[in-house]
Coordinates of C-alpha atoms in Angstrom, one line a residue:
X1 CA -66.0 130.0 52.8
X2 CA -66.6 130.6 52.0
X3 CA -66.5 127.9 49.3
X4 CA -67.5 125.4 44.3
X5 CA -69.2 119.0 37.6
X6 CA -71.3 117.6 36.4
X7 CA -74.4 115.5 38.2
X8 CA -75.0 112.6 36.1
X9 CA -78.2 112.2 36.4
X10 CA -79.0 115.8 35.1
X11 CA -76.4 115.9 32.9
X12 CA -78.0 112.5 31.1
X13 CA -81.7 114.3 31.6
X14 CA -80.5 117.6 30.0
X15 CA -78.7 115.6 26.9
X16 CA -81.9 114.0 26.6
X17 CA -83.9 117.2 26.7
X18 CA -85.8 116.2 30.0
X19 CA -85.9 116.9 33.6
X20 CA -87.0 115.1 36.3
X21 CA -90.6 114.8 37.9
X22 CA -92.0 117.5 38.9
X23 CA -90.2 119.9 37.4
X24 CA -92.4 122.6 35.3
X25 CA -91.4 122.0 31.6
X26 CA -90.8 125.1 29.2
X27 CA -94.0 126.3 26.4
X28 CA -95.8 129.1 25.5
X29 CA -98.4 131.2 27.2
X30 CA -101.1 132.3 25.5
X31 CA -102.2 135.5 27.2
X32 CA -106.0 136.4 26.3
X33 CA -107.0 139.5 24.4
X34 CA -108.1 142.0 26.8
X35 CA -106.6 140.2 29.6
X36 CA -103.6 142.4 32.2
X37 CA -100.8 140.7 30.8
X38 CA -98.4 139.4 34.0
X39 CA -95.4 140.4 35.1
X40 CA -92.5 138.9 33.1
X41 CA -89.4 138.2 35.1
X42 CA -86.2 136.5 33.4
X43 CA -83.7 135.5 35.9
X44 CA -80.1 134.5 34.8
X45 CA -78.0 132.0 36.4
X46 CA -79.2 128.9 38.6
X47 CA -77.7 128.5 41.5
X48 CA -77.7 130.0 44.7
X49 CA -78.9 133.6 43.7
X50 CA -81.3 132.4 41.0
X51 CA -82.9 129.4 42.4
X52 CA -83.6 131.6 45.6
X53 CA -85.2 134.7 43.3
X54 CA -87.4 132.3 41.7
X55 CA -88.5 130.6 45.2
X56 CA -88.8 134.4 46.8
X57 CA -91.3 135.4 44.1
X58 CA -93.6 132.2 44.7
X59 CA -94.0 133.0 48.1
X60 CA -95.4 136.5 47.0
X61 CA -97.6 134.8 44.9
X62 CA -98.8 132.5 47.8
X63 CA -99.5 135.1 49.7
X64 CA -101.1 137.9 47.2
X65 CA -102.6 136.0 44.1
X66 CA -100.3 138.0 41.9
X67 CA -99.7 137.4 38.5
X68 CA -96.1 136.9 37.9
X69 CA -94.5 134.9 35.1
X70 CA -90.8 133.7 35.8
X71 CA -88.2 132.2 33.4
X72 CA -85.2 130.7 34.5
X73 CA -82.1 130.8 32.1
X74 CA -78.6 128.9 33.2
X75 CA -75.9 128.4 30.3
X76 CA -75.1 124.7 32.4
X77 CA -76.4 121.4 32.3
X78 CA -77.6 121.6 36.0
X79 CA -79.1 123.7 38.4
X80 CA -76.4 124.3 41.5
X81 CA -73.8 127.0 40.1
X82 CA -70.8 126.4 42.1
X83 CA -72.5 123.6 44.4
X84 CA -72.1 120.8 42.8
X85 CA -70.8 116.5 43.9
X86 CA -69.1 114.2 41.8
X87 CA -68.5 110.6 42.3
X88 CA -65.5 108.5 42.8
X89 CA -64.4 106.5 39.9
X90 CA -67.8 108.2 38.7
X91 CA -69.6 104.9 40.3
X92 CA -72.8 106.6 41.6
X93 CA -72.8 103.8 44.1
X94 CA -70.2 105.5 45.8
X95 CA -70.7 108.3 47.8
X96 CA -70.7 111.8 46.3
X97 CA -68.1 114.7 47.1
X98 CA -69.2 118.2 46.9
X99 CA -66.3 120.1 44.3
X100 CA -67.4 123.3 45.6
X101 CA -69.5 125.2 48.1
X102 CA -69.5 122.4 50.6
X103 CA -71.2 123.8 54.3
X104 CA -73.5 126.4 55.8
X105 CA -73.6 126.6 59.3
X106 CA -76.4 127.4 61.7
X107 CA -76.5 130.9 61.5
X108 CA -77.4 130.2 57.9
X109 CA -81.4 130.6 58.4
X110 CA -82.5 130.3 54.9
X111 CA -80.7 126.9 53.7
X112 CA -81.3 125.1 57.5
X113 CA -84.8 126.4 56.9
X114 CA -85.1 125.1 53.6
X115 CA -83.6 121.6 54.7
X116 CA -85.8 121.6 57.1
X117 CA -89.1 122.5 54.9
X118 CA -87.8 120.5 51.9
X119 CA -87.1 117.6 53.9
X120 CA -83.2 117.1 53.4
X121 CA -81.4 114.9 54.8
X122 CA -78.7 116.9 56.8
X123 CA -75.2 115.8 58.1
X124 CA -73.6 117.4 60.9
X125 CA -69.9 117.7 60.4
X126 CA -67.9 116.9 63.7
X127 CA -65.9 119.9 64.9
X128 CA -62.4 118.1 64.1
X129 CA -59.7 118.4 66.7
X130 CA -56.8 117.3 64.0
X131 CA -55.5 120.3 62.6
X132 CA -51.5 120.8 61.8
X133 CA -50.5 124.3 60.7
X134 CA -47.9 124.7 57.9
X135 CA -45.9 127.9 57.0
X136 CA -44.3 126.5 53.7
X137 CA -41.2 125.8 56.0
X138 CA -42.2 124.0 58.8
X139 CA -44.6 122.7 61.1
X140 CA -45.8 125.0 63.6
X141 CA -48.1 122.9 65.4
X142 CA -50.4 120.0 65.2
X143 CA -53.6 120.4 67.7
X144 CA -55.5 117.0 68.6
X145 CA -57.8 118.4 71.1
X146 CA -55.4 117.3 74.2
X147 CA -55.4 118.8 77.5
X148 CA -51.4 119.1 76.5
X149 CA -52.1 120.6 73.1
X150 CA -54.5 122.8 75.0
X151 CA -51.6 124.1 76.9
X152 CA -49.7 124.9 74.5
X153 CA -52.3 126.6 72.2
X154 CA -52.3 128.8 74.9
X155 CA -49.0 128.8 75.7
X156 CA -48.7 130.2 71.9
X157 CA -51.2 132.9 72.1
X158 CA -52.6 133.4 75.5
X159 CA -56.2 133.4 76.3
X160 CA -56.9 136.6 75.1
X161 CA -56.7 136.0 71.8
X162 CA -58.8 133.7 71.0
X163 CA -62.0 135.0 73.4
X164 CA -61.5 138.7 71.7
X165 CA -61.5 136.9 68.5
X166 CA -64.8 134.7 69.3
X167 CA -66.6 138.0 70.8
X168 CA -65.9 140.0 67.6
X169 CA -66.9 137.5 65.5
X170 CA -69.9 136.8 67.8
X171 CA -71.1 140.5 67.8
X172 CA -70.6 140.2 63.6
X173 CA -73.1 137.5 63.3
X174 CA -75.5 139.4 65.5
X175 CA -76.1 142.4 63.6
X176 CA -75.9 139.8 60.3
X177 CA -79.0 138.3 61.9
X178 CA -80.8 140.8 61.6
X179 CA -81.0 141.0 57.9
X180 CA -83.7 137.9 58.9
X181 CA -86.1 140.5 60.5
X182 CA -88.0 143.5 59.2
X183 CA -85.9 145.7 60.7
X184 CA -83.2 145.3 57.8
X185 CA -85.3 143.5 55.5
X186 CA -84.0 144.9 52.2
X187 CA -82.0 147.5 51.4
X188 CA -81.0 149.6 48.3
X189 CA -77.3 149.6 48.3
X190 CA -74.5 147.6 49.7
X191 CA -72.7 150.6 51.0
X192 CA -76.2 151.4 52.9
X193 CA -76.4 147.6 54.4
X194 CA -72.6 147.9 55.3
X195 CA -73.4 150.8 57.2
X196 CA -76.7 149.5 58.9
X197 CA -75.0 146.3 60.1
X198 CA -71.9 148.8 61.4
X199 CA -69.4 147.5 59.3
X200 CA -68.5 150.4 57.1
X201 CA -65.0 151.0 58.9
X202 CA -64.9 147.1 59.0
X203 CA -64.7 146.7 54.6
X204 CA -62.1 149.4 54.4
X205 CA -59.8 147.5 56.6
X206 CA -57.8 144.6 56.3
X207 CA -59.1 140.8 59.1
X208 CA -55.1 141.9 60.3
X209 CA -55.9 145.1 61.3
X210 CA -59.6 144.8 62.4
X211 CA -58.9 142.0 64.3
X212 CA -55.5 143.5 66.0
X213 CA -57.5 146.4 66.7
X214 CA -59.7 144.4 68.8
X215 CA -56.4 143.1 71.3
X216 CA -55.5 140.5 69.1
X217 CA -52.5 139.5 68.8
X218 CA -50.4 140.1 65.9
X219 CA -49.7 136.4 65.6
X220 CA -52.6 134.7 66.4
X221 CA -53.9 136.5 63.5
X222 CA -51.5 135.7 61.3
X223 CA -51.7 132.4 62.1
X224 CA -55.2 131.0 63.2
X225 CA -57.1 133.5 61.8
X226 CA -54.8 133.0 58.3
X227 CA -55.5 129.6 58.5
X228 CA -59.1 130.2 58.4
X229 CA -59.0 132.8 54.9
X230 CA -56.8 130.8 53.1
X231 CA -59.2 127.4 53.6
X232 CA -61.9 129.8 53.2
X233 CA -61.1 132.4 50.8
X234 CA -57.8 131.5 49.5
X235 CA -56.7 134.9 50.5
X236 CA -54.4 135.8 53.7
X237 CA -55.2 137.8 56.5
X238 CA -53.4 140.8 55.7
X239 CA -55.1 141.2 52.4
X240 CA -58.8 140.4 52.8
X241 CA -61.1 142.8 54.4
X242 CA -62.3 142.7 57.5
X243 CA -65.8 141.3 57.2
X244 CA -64.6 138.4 55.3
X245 CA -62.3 137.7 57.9
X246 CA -64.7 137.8 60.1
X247 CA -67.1 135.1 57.8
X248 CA -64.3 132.6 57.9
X249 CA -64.3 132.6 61.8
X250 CA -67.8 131.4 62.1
X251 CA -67.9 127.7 62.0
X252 CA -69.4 125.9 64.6
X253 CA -72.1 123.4 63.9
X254 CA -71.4 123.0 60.0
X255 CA -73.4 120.9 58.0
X256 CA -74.0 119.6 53.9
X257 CA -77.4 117.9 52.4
X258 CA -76.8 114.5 52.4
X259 CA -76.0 113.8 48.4
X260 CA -75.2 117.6 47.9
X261 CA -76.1 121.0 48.8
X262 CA -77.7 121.5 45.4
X263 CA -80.4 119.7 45.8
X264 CA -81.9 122.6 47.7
X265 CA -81.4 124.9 45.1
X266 CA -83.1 122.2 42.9
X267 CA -86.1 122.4 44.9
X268 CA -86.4 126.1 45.2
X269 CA -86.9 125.7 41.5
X270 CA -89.1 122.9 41.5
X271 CA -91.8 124.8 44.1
X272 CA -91.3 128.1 42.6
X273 CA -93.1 126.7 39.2
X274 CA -90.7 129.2 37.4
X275 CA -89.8 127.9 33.7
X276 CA -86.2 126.3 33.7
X277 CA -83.7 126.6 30.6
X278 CA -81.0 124.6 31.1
X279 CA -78.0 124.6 28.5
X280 CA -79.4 127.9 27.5
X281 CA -76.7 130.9 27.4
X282 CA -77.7 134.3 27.6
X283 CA -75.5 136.5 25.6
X284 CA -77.4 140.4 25.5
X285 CA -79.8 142.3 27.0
X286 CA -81.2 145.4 25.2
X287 CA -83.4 148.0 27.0
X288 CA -86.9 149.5 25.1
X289 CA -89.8 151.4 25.8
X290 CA -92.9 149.1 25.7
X291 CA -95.8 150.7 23.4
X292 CA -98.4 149.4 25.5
X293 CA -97.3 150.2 29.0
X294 CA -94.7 153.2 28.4
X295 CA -92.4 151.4 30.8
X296 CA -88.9 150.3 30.0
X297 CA -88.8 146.6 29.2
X298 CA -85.9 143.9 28.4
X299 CA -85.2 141.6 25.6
X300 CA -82.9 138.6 26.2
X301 CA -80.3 137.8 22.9
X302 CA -78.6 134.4 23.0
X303 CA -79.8 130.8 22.4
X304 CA -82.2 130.4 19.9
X305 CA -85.1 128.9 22.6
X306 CA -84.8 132.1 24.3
X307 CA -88.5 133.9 24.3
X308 CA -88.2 136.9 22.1
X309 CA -91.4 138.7 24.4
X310 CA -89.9 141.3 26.6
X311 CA -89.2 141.4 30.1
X312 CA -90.4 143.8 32.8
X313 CA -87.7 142.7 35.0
X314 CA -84.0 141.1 34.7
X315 CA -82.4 139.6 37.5
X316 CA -78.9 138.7 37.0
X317 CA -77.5 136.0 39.1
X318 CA -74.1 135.2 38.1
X319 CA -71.1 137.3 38.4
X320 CA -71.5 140.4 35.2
X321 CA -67.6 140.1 34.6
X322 CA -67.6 136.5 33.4
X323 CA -71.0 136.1 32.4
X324 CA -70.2 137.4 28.3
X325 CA -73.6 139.7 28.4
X326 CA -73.4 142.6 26.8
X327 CA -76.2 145.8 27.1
X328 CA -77.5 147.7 24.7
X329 CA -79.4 150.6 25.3
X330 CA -79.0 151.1 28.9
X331 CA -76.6 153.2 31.0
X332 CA -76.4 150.1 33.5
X333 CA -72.8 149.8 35.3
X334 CA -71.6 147.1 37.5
X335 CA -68.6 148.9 38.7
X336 CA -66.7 148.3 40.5
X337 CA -65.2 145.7 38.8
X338 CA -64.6 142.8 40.5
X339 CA -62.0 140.1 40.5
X340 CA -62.5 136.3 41.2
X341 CA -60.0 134.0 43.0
X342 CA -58.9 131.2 40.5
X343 CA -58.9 128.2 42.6
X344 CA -58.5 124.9 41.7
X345 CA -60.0 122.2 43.8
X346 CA -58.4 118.6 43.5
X347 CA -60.6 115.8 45.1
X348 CA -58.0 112.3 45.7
X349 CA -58.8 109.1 46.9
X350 CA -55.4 107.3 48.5
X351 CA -54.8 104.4 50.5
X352 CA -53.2 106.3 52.7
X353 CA -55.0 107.3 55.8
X354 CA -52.5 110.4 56.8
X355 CA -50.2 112.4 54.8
X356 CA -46.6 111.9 54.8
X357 CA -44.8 113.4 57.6
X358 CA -41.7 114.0 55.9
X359 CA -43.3 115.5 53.1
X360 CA -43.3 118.2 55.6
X361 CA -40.4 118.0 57.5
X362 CA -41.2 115.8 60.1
X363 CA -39.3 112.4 61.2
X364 CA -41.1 109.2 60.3
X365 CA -44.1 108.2 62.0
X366 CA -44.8 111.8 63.5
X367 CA -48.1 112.2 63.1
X368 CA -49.6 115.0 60.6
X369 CA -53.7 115.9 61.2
X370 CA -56.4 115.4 59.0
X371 CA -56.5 119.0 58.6
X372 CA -53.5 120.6 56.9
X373 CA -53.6 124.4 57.4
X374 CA -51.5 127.0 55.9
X375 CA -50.7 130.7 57.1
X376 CA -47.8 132.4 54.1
X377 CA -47.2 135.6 57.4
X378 CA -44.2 135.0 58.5
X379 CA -41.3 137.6 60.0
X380 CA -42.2 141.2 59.2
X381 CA -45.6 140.3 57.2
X382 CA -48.7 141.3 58.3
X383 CA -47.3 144.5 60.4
X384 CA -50.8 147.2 60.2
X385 CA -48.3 150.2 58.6
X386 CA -48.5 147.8 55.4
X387 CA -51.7 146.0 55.4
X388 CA -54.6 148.5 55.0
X389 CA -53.9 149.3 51.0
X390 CA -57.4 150.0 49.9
X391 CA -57.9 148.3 46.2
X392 CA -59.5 150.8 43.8
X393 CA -61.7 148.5 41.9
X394 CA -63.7 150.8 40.3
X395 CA -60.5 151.5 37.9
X396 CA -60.3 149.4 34.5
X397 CA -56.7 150.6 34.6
X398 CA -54.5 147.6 35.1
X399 CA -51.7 150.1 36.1
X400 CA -54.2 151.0 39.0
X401 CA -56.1 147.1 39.8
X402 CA -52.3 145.5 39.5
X403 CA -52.2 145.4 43.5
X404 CA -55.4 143.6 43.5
X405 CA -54.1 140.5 41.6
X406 CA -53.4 137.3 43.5
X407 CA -49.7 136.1 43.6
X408 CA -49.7 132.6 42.5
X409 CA -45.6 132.1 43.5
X410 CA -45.9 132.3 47.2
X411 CA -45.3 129.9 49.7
X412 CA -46.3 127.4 50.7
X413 CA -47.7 125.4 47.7
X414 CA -51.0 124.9 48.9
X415 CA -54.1 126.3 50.6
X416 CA -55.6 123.3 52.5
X417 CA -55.7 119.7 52.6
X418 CA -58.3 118.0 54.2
X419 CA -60.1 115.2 54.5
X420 CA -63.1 114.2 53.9
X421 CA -64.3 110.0 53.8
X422 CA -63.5 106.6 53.9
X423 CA -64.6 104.6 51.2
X424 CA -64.5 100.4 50.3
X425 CA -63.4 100.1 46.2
X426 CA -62.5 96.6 44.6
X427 CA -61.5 95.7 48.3
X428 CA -59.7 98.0 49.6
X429 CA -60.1 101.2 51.6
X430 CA -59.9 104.7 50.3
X431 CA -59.7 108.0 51.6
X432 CA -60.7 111.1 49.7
X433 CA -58.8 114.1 50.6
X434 CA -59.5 117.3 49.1
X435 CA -56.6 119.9 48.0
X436 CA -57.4 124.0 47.8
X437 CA -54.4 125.3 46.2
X438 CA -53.7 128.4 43.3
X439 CA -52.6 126.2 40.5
X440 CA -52.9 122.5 39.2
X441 CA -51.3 120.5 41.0
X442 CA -50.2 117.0 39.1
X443 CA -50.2 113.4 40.3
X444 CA -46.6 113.0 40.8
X445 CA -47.5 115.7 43.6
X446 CA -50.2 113.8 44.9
X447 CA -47.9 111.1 45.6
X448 CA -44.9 113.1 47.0
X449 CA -48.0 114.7 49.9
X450 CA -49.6 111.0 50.6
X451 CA -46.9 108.1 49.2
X452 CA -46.0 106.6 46.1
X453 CA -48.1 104.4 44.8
X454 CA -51.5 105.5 47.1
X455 CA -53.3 107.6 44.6
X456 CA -56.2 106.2 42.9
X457 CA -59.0 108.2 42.0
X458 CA -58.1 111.9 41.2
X459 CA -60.5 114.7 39.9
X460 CA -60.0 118.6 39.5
X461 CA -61.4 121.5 38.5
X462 CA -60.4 125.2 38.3
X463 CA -63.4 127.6 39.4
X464 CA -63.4 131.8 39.4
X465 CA -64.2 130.7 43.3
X466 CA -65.3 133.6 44.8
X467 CA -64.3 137.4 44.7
X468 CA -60.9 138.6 45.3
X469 CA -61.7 140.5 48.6
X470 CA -59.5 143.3 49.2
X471 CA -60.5 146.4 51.8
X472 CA -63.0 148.3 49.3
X473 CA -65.1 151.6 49.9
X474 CA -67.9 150.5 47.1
X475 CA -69.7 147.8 45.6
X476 CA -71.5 147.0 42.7
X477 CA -75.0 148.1 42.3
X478 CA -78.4 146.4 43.4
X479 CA -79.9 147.8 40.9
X480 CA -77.9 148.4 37.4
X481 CA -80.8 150.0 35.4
X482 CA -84.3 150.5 35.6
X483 CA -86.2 146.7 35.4
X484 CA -82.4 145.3 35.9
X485 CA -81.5 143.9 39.7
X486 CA -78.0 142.3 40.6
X487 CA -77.9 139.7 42.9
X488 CA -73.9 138.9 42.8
X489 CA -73.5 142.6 44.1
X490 CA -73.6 141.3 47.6
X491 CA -70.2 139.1 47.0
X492 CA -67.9 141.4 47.3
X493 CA -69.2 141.9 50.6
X494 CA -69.7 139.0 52.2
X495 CA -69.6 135.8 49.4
X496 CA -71.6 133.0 50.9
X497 CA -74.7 130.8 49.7
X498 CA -76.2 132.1 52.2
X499 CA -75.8 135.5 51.4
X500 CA -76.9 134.8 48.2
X501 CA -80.7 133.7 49.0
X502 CA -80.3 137.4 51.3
X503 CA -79.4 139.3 48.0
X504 CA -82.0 137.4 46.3
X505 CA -84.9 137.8 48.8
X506 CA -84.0 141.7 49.0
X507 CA -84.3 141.9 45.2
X508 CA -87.6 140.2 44.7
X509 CA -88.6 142.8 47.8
X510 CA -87.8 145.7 46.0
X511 CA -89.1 144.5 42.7
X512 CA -92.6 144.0 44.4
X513 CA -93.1 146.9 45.6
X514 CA -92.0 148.6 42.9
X515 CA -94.3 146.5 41.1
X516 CA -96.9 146.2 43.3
X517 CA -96.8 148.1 46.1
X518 CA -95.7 145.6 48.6
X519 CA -93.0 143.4 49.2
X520 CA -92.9 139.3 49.7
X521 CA -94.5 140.1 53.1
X522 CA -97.3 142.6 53.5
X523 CA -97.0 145.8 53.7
X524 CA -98.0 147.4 57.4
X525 CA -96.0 148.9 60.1
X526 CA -93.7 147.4 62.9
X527 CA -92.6 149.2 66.1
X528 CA -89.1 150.0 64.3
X529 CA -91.4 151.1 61.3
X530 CA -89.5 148.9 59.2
X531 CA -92.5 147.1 58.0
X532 CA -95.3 144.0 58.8
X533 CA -93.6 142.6 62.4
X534 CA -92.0 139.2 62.2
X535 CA -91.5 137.5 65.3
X536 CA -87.7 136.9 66.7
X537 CA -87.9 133.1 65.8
X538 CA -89.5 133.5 62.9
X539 CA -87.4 134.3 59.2
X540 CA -88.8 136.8 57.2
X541 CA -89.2 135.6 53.9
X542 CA -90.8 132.5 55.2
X543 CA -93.2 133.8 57.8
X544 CA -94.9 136.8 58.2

């Protein structure tokens, strides 16, 4: 899900103006007289996007001796972005919580492949057969993974359903696959890699109608697949596009980095040798013609320790809307705009191993899953004459975006609870849960979902989540300006970590060979004449 503060330990480093081993350490560069200056590259933002550029480039320079300098600004204390673990109690001898992007799953090549390489400690997460689905009203069923709950899951929505559902989302993750081979290796445009991977019709669509389309039935998709965007996305079924519908179905096999999924991002960094700035903001970016090479060059305003020598490339790594940058002599435009889901994420630790059924309608000592799932389609919602509203983004007009805003009064009250571990504090057992809803939700709350009197430990936090993802026809650019790259153009698309090491790795592609003359692999010619041939099981990126 889709997907989201501090880490102590960084957060104590940074406040004492250190990081830890093996981390390059910021200072000049004396470049000789006479001497090719190298390529300057200033990346903004840290987590996903950013660590991934910086680790992309090093591989070039493993494999081609080139001579590219890299700085690394992020306006936070740590390197992560919206992957980030807290402790309970904040006792680091507890065991951490990720607050925001918690899984990838198998078909995530680049962060299994990283584990793997960076030696990371992997858990598997259990498929869990403890789901109850909530309309705001009632229970519509809880699943445990009996042969009777079997029955009746497909009593509910016949077989159908859920194999048509599985094959579309199947033949979607085959075609994204291939963005890890040369034959859609990188790409200039979002609207062009939409229509390579055939899912042009699929983005101007709403998950109702693409997957209805597909034999579906109507309320399967309002319910299962519902289930799935809201935990996901926060966003229903009738009102996301297709593609990210189809994101939220793939699940199977998930996994975290034992102690948090940042520490791969963390190591990208560390390997890549680029120059890290923490607690440095980035507040402009002015465009000039360079006397010395007649190119187009970039100077970074903001923070004092900011290098005032010119960049020949920019690569912005953090979503343009929030990020407070203004430009100044450019014609660079990141329309459409795009909006982000406010979502706040409360992590709980309770006594109580369940939630309480009758907080949800259910007699006393019913039982009520470990998953709590939500679908708001009920009656006539989610019909396909009133689904497929196509959000003009590209407007500023809030006349014209009002459709795309999210509706923070609906039913029911919250997007997920689930939970997560069992932990021993001063004695006693506790259970962390975590809650996905659209506003704050107070103790008092808390103890009317779990019991009065369970709640211990209780931490929240409010992020800009992920993109509102409404059926679109356009996306922002990959490339704003000349020298100036984009790697959060790829969320409204498909808004993953994942799919931020693919911007990331197309980016540094295309700034290679337009530096260069050759990409992060080398150049030569496959039988697609995509490029240098990779073979099936290998990921191109890391092998060529």
């Amino acid at each position: 899900m889709p997907s989201l503060t501090s880490y102590p330990r960084l957060t104590a480093l940074a406040l004492l103006g250190t990081l830890p081993l093996g981390w390059p350490v910021v200072q000049a560069t004396q470049v000789q007289l006479g001497a090719t200056p190298p390529l300057r590259v200033a990346i903004i933002g840290a987590g996903a996007g950013g660590s991934s550029a910086a680790f992309w480039i090093h591989k070039a320079k493993e494999r081609h001796g080139m001579d590219v300098q890299v700085d690394i600004f992020e306006k936070l204390n740590y390197v992560g972005g919206r992957s980030i673990t807290v402790h309970p109690y904040n006792d680091p001898s507890l065991p951490s919580e990720e607050l925001g992007a918690s899984i990838f799953v198998p078909a995530n090549k680049n962060l299994f492949r990283a584990a793997q390489e960076f030696g990371l400690d992997m858990i598997e997460l259990f498929d869990e057969d403890d789901v109850t689905l909530w309309d705001g009203d009632q229970v519509l069923f809880t699943y445990t993974g009996s042969w009777w709950d079997n029955l009746k899951i497909l009593w509910r929505y016949g077989y159908r359903s859920p194999s048509k559902t599985q094959a579309l989302t199947q033949q979607m993750t085959d075609r994204v696959l291939t963005m890890y081979t040369p034959s859609l290796a990188h790409w200039t445009s979002i609207q062009g890699l939409s229509k390579a991977l055939g899912f042009a019709n699929y983005t101007t669509q709403s998950g109702f109608d693409l997957f209805t389309s597909q034999g579906v039935r109507p309320k399967f998709a309002e319910e299962m697949i519902e289930a799935a965007t809201r935990v996901n996305y926060a966003q229903d079924v009738t009102t996301i596009h297709g593609v990210g519908a189809g994101v939220c179905m793939v699940a199977g096999g998930a996994a975290q980095i034992a102690g948090g999924n940042y520490k791969i991002f963390e190591e990208f960094i560390k390997r890549s040798g680029a120059k890290l700035h923490l607690n440095t903001t980035v507040s402009g970016l002015q465009k000039s013609l360079s006397a010395s090479t007649s190119k187009h060059v970039w100077t970074l305003d903001g923070d004092s320790n900011i290098p005032s020598t010119p960049y020949d490339h920019v690569i912005l790594a953090a979503p343009f809307a929030s990020s407070g940058i203004t430009i100044q002599d450019s014609s660079a435009s990141f329309l459409p705009k795009v909006e982000y889901v406010r979502l706040h994420v409360t992590l709980v630790s309770t006594t109580s191993s369940s939630a309480r059924p009758e907080r949800f309608g259910l007699q006393p000592g019913t039982h009520v899953g470990k998953f709590i799932l939500t679908t708001e389609n009920r009656g006539d919602k989610g019909r396909p004459e009133s689904s497929s509203v196509i959000c003009d983004t590209g407007s500023l007009d809030p006349a014209v975006g009002a459709g795309c805003k999210q509706n923070l009064g609906s039913k029911p009250d919250f997007n997920s609870i689930t939970y997560h571990q069992t932990f021993e504090h001063k004695g006693r057992k506790e259970h962390i849960w975590k809650v996905f809803s659209m506003e704050k939700k107070s103790n008092e709350w808390l103890e009317d979902v779990f019991g009065e009197g369970t709640v211990g430990w209780v931490y929240r936090k409010e992020w800009h989540s992920y993109p509102v993802l409404h059926p679109v026809r356009s996306f922002p650019p990959v490339q704003a300006d000349e020298g100036l790259w984009y790697v959060n153009s790829m969320e409204p698309f498909i808004s993953t970590m994942e799919t931020e090491t693919l911007s990331s790795r197309n980016i540094v592609d295309n700034l290679l060979k337009e530096s260069f003359g050759h990409g992060i692999c080398p150049s030569g010619i496959s039988p697609d004449g995509s490029g240098n041939k990779v073979e099936d099981e290998k990921i191109y990126g890391w092998d060529c």
